[in-house]
Short mmCIF file of C-alpha atoms in Angstrom, two decimals:
data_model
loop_
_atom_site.label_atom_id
_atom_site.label_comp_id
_atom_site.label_asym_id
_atom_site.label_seq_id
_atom_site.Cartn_x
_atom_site.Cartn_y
_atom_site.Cartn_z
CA UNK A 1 14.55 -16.39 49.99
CA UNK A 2 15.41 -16.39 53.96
CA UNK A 3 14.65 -12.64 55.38
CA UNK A 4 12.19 -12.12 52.73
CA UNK A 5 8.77 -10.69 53.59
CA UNK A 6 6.23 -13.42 53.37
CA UNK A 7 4.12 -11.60 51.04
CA UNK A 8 6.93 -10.45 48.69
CA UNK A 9 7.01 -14.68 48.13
CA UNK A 10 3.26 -15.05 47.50
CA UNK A 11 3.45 -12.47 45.05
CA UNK A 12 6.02 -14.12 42.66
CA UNK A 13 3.98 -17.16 43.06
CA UNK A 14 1.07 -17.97 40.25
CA UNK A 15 -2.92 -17.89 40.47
CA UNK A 16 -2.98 -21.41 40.64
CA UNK A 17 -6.54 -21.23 41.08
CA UNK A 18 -7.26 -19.36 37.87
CA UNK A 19 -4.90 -21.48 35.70
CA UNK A 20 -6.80 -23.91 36.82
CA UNK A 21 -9.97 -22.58 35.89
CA UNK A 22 -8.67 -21.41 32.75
CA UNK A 23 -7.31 -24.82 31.71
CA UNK A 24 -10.52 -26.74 32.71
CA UNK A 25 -12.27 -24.20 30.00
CA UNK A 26 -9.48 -24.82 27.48
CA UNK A 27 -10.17 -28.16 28.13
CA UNK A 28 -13.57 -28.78 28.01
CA UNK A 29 -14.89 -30.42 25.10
CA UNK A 30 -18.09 -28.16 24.47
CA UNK A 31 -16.62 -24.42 25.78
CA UNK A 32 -13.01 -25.23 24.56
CA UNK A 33 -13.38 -24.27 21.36
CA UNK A 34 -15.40 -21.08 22.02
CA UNK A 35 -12.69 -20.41 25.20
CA UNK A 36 -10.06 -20.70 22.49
CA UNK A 37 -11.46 -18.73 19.70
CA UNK A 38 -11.95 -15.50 22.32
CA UNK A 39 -9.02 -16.28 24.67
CA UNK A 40 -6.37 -18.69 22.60
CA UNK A 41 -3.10 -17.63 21.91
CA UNK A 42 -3.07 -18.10 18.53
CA UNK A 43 -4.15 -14.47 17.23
CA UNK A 44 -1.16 -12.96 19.34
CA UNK A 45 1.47 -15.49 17.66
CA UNK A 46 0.22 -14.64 14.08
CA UNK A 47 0.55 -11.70 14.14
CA UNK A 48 3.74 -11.36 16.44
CA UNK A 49 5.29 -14.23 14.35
CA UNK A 50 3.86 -12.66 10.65
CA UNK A 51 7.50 -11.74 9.34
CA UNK A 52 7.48 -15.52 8.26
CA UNK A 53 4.80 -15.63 6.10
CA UNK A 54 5.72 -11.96 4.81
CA UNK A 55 9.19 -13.33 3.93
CA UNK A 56 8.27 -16.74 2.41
CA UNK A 57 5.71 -14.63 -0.09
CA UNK A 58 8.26 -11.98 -0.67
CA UNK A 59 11.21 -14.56 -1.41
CA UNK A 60 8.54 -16.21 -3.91
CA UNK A 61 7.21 -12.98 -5.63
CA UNK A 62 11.29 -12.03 -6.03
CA UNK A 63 11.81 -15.16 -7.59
CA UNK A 64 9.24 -15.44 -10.02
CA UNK A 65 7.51 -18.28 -9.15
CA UNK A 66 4.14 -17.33 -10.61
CA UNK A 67 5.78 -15.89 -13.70
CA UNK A 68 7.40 -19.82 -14.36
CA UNK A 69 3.94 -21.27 -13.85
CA UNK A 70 2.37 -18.45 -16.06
CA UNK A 71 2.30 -21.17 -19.19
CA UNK A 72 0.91 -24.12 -17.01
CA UNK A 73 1.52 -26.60 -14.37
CA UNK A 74 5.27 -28.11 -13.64
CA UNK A 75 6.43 -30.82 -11.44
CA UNK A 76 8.34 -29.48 -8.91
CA UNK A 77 11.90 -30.54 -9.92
CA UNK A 78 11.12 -28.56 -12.72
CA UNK A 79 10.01 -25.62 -11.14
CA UNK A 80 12.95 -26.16 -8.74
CA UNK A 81 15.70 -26.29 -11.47
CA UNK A 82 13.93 -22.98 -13.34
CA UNK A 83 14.07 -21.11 -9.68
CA UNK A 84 17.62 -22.86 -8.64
CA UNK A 85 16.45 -23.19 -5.39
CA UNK A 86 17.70 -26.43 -3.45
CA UNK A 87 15.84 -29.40 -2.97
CA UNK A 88 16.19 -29.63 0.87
CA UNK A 89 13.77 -26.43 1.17
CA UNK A 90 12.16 -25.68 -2.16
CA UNK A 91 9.46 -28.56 -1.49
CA UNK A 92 8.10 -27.44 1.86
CA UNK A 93 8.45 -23.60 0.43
CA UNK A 94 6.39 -24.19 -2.31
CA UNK A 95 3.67 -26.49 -0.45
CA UNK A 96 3.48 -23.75 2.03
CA UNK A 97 2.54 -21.41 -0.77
CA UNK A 98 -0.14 -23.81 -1.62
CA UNK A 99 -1.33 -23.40 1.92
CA UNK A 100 -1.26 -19.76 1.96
CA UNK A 101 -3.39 -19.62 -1.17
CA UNK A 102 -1.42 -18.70 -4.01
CA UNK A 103 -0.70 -22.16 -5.42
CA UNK A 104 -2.50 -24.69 -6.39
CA UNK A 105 -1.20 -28.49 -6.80
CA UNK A 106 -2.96 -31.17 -8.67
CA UNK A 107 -2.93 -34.87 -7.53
CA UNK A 108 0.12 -35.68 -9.94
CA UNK A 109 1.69 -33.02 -7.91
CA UNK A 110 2.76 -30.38 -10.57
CA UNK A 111 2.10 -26.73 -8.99
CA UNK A 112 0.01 -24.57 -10.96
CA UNK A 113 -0.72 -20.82 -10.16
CA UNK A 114 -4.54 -19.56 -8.10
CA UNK A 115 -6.57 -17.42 -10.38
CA UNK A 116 -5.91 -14.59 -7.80
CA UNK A 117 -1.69 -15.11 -8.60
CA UNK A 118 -2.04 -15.61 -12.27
CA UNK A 119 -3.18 -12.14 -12.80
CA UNK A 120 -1.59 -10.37 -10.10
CA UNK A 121 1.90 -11.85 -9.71
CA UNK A 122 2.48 -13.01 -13.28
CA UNK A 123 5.28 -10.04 -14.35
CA UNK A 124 4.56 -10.21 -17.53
CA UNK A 125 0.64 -9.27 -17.04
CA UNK A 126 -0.54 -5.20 -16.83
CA UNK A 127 -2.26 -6.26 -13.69
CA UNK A 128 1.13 -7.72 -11.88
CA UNK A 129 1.10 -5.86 -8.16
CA UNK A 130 4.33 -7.71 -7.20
CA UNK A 131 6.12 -3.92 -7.70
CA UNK A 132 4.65 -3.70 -4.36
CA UNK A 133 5.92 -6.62 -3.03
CA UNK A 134 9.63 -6.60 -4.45
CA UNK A 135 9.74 -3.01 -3.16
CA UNK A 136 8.65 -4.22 0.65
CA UNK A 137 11.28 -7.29 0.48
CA UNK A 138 14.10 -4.99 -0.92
CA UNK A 139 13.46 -1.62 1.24
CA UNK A 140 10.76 -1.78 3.79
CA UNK A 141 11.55 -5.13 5.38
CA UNK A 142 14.87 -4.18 6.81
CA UNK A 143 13.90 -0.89 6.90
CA UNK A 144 10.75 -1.70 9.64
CA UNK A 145 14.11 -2.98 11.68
CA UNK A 146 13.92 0.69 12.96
CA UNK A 147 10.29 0.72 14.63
CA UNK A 148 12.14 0.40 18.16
CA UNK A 149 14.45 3.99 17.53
CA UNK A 150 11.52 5.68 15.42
CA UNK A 151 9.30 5.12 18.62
CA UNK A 152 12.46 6.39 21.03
CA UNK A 153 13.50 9.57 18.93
CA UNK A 154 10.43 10.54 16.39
CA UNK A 155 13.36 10.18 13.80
CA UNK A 156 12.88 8.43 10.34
CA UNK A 157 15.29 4.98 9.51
CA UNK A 158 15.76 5.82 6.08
CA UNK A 159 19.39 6.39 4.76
CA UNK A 160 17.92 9.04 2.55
CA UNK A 161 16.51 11.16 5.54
CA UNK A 162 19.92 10.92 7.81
CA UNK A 163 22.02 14.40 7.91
CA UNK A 164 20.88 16.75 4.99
CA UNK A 165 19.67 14.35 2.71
CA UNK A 166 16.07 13.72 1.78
CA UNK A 167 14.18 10.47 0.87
CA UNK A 168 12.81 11.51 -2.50
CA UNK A 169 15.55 13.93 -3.63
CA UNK A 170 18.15 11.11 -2.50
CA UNK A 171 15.92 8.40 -4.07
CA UNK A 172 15.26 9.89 -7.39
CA UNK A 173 19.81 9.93 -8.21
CA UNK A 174 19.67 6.23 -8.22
CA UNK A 175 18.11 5.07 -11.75
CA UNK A 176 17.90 1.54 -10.34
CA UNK A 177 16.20 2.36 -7.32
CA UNK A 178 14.02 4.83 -9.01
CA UNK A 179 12.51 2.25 -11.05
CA UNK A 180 12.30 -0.34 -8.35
CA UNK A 181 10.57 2.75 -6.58
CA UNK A 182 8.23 4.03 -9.42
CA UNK A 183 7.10 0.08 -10.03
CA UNK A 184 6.37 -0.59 -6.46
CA UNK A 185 3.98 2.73 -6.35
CA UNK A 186 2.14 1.30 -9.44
CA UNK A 187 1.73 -1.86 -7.11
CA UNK A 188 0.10 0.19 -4.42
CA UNK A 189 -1.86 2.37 -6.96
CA UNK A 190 -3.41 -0.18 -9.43
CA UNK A 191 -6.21 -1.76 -7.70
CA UNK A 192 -7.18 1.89 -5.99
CA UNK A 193 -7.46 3.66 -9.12
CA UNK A 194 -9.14 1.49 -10.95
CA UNK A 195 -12.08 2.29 -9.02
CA UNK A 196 -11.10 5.69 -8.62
CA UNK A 197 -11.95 5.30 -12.31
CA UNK A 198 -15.27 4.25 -11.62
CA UNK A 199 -16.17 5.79 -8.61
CA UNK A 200 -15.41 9.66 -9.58
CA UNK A 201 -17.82 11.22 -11.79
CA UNK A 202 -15.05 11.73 -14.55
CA UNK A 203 -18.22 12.17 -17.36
CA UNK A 204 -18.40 15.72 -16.77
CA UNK A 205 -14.69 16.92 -17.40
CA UNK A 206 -12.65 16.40 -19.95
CA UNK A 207 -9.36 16.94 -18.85
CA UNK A 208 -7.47 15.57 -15.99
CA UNK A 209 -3.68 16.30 -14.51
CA UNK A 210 -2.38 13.60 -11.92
CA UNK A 211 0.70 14.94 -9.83
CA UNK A 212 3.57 12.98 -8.07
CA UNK A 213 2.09 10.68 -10.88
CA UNK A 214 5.12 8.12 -10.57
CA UNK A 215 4.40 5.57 -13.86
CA UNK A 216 1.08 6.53 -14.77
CA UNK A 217 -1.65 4.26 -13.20
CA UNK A 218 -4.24 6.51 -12.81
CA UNK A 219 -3.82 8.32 -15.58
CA UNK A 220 -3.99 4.56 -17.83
CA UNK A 221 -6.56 3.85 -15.64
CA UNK A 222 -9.06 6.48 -16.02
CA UNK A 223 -8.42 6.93 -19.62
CA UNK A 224 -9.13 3.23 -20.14
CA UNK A 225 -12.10 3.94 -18.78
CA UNK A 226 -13.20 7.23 -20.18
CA UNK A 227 -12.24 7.76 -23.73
CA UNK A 228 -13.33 11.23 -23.65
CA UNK A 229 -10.61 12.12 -21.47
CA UNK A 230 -6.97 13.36 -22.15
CA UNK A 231 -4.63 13.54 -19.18
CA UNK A 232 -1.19 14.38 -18.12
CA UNK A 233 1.05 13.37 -15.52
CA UNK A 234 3.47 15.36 -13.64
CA UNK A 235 6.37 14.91 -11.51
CA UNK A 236 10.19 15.29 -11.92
CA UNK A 237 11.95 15.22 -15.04
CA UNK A 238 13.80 11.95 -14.37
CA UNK A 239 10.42 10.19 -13.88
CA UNK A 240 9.50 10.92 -17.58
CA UNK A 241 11.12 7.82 -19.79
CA UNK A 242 9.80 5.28 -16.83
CA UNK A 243 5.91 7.22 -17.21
CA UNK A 244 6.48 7.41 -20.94
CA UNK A 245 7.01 3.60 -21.45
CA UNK A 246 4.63 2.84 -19.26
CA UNK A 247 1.79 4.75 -20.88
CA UNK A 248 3.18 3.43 -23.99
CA UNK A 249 2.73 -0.06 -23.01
CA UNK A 250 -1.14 0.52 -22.91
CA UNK A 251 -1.03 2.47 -26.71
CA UNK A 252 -2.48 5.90 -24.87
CA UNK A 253 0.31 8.29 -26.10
CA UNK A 254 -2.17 10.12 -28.08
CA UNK A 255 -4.16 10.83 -25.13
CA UNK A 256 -1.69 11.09 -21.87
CA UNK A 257 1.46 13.16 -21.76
CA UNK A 258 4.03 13.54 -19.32
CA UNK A 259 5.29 17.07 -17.68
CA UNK A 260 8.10 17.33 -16.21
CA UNK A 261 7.83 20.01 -13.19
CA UNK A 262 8.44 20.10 -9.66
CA UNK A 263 4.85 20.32 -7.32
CA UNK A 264 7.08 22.15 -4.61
CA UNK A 265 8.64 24.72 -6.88
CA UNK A 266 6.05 26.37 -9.03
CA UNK A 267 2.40 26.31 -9.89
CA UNK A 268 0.35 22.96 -11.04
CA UNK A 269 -0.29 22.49 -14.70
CA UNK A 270 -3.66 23.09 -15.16
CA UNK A 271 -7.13 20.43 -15.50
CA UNK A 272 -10.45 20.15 -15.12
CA UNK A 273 -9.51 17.52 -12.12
CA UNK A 274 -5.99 17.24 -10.34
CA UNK A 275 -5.46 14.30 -8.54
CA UNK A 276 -2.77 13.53 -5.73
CA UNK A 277 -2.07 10.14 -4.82
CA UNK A 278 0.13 8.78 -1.82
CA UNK A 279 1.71 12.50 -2.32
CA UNK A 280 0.11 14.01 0.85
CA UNK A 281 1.14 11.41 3.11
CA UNK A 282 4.66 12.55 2.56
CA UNK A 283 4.35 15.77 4.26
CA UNK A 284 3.90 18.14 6.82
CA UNK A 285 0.73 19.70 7.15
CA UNK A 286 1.96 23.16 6.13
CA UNK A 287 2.70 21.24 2.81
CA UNK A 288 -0.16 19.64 2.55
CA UNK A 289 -2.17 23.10 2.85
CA UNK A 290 0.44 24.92 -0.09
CA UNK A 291 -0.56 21.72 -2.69
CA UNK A 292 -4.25 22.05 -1.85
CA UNK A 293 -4.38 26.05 -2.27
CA UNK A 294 -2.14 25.60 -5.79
CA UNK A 295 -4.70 22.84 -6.65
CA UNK A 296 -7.95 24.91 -6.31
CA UNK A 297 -5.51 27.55 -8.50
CA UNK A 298 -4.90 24.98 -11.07
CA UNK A 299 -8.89 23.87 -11.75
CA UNK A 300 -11.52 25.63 -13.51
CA UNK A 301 -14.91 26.98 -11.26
CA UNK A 302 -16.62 23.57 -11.39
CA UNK A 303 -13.59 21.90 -11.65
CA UNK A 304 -12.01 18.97 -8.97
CA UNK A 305 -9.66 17.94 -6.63
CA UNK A 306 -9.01 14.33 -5.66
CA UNK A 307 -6.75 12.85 -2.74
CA UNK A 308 -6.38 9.38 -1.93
CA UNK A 309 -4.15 8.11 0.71
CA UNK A 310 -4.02 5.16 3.03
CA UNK A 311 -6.38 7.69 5.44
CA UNK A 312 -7.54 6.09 8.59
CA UNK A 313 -11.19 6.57 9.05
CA UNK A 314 -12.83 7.43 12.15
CA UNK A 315 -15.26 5.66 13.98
CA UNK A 316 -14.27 2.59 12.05
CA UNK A 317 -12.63 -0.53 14.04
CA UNK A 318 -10.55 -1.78 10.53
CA UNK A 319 -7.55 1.22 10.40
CA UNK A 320 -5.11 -1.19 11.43
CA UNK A 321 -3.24 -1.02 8.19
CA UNK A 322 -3.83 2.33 7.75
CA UNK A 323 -1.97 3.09 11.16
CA UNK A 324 1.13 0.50 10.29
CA UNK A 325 1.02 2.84 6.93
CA UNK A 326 1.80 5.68 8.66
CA UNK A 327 4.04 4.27 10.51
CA UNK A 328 5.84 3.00 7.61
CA UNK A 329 6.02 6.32 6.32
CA UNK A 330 7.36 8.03 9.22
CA UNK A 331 9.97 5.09 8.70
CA UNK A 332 10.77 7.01 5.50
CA UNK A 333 10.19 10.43 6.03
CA UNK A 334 11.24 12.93 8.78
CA UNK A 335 7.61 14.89 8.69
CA UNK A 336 5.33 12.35 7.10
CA UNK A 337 2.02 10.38 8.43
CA UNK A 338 -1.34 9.28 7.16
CA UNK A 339 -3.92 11.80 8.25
CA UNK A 340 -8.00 11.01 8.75
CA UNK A 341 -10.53 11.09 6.38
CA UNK A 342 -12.06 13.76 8.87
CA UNK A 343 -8.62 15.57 8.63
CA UNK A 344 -8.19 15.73 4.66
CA UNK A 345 -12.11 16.55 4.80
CA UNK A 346 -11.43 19.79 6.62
CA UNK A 347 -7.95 20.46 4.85
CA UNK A 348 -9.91 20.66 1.21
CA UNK A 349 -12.38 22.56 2.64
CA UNK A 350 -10.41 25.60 4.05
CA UNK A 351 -9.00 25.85 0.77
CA UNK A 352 -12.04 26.56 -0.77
CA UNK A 353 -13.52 23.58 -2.06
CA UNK A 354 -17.28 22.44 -1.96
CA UNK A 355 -19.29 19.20 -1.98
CA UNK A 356 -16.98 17.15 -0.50
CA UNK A 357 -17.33 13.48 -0.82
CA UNK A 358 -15.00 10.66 1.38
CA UNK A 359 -14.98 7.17 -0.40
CA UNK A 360 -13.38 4.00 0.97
CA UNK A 361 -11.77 2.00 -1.92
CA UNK A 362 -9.81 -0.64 -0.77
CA UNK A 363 -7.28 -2.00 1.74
CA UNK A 364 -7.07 1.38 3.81
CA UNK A 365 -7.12 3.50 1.07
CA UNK A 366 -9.92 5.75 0.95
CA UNK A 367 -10.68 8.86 -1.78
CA UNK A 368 -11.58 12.82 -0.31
CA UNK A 369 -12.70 14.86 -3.18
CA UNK A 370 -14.41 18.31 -3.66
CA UNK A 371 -15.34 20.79 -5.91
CA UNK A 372 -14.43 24.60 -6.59
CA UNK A 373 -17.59 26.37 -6.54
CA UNK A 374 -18.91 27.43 -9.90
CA UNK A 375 -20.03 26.03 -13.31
CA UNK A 376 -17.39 23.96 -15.47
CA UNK A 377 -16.63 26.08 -18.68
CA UNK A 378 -18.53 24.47 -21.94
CA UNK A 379 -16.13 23.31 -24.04
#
């Protein structure tokens, strides 16, 4: 612009030089893919651009897909008519599901479900995770549409947490959404306690007490595992018919039981181990400290307590879900966040508890458990 400062207008003009530079090294036919791989776009516009693939698996997991293709391949006008999706989209939709890796489709070009999909999105399976999934396409997606005021006002985007109400205690009036809830928790919970299972030294107790226990999948879990054990789970009263059919479903109602309580109200039921899972992450610290000091209470000298949470772990380069975690939980809650490994460490060990052990398990859930000092009672 006339009147303007001659260096004002170099300013606004590119590095032509280094474009340049950096084009001749995109270019070049033996550094251009290295160039790419370290400086290319393409890491920056997957994961900006990852609400795409997130929706296209959601929609499909809603849907059913696997569940249709749980008896065998079907030609996709088939599978079309059984979704009643339209024929404009449903090819490309499902081929793109091929490409992400949970179809498969033969040279006759039925679609068939992966061995990964077959046992974890088939509804009809024990092993079907797509509670998870169904709970992120009908809550969380819209519900990540607050990120922007969450980072300008600390406040949760919840409905729940606006005025006076409060997530759970607003959640838990809605049957519907309860069991949308409860399902989706079993989602997140399967695959961790399954090895919780087999990575706690359950051998030497024979009673265990999970709390905030939603359906039950610990409790199946480890008493698949271990039938020494008898367990209980405990949470609200409404959860009960939801944990009861559930444990039911696996022929255990001989060895878990369901109490109804609240862990805020009154003392934990008593166990050789007490587990919380994704219960911590919901509150404050203060809270955190009040269930760890009624859960030393609740266990026998030489008795346990196990938390596992999506904790991030320090010193460790992969937390990157664990940190979106907590962010999705401050999405929820007004006080909530995932804490460290180191924190939850130092949190069981004020309240008394010795020989504490951290173990990763998977995703970015990790275990923290410790023992009250003393000698477990011979029963």
């Amino acid at each position: 612009m006339p009147g303007e400062p001659a260096t004002e207008r170099v300013r606004d003009l590119p590095d032509v030089r280094r474009e340049r530079l950096l084009m001749r090294a995109l270019q070049n036919r033996l550094l251009g893919p290295l160039v790419r791989r370290i400086l290319g776009p393409q890491r920056i516009v997957e994961k900006g651009m990852a609400f795409w693939s997130a929706r296209l698996v959601l929609t499909a997991v809603e849907a059913g897909v696997c569940t249709e293709l749980a008896d065998g391949p079907l030609p996709e006008d088939e599978l079309r008519r059984r979704l009643g999706w339209h024929p404009r989209a449903a090819g490309t939709a499902l081929d793109a599901l091929v490409a992400a890796g949970l179809l498969r489709r033969d040279r006759s070009g039925r679609y068939a479900n992966t061995l990964r999909s077959a046992l974890f999105l088939d509804r009809t399976k024990p092993s079907y995770l797509g509670g998870l999934l169904e709970l992120s396409s009908t809550r969380l997606y819209e519900l990540w549409g607050g990120l922007g005021e969450l980072l300008r006002t600390g406040g949760p985007a919840a409905a729940e947490e606006q005025g006076e109400d409060e997530f759970f205690a607003a959640l838990y009036r809605d049957p519907t959404a309860l069991r949308e809830f409860l399902a989706g928790m079993t989602g997140i919970s399967t695959p961790e306690a399954t090895l919780i299972a087999a990575r706690f030294p359950w051998k030497r107790f024979g009673t265990f007490a999970d709390i905030g226990t939603a359906q039950g999948a610990l409790p199946v879990r480890v008493a698949l595992t271990h039938p020494h054990l008898r367990g209980l789970g405990f949470d609200l009263p409404v959860v009960g018919p939801v944990f009861t059919d559930y444990v039911s479903s696996f022929g255990l109602d001989q060895r878990i039981r369901f109490v109804p309580g609240d862990f805020m109200a009154g003392p934990l039921p008593t166990a050789d181990v007490v587990s919380f899972g994704h219960v911590f992450h919901g509150s404050p610290e203060r809270t955190r400290r009040e269930l760890a000091t009624k859960a030393y209470a609740a266990i026998p000298p030489g008795g346990a307590v196990i938390v596992y949470d999506a904790m991030t772990r320090p010193g460790r380069v992969d937390n990157y879900f664990s940190l979106l975690s907590s962010l999705n939980i401050m999405l929820e809650t007004r006080e909530g966040y995932e804490s460290s490994t180191d924190d939850c460490v130092k949190l069981l060990h004020d309240t008394g508890l010795q020989r504490i052990e951290v173990r990763h398990l998977i995703g970015p859930t990790s275990m923290v458990y410790g023992f009250r000092p003393g000698r477990l009672p011979r029963s």
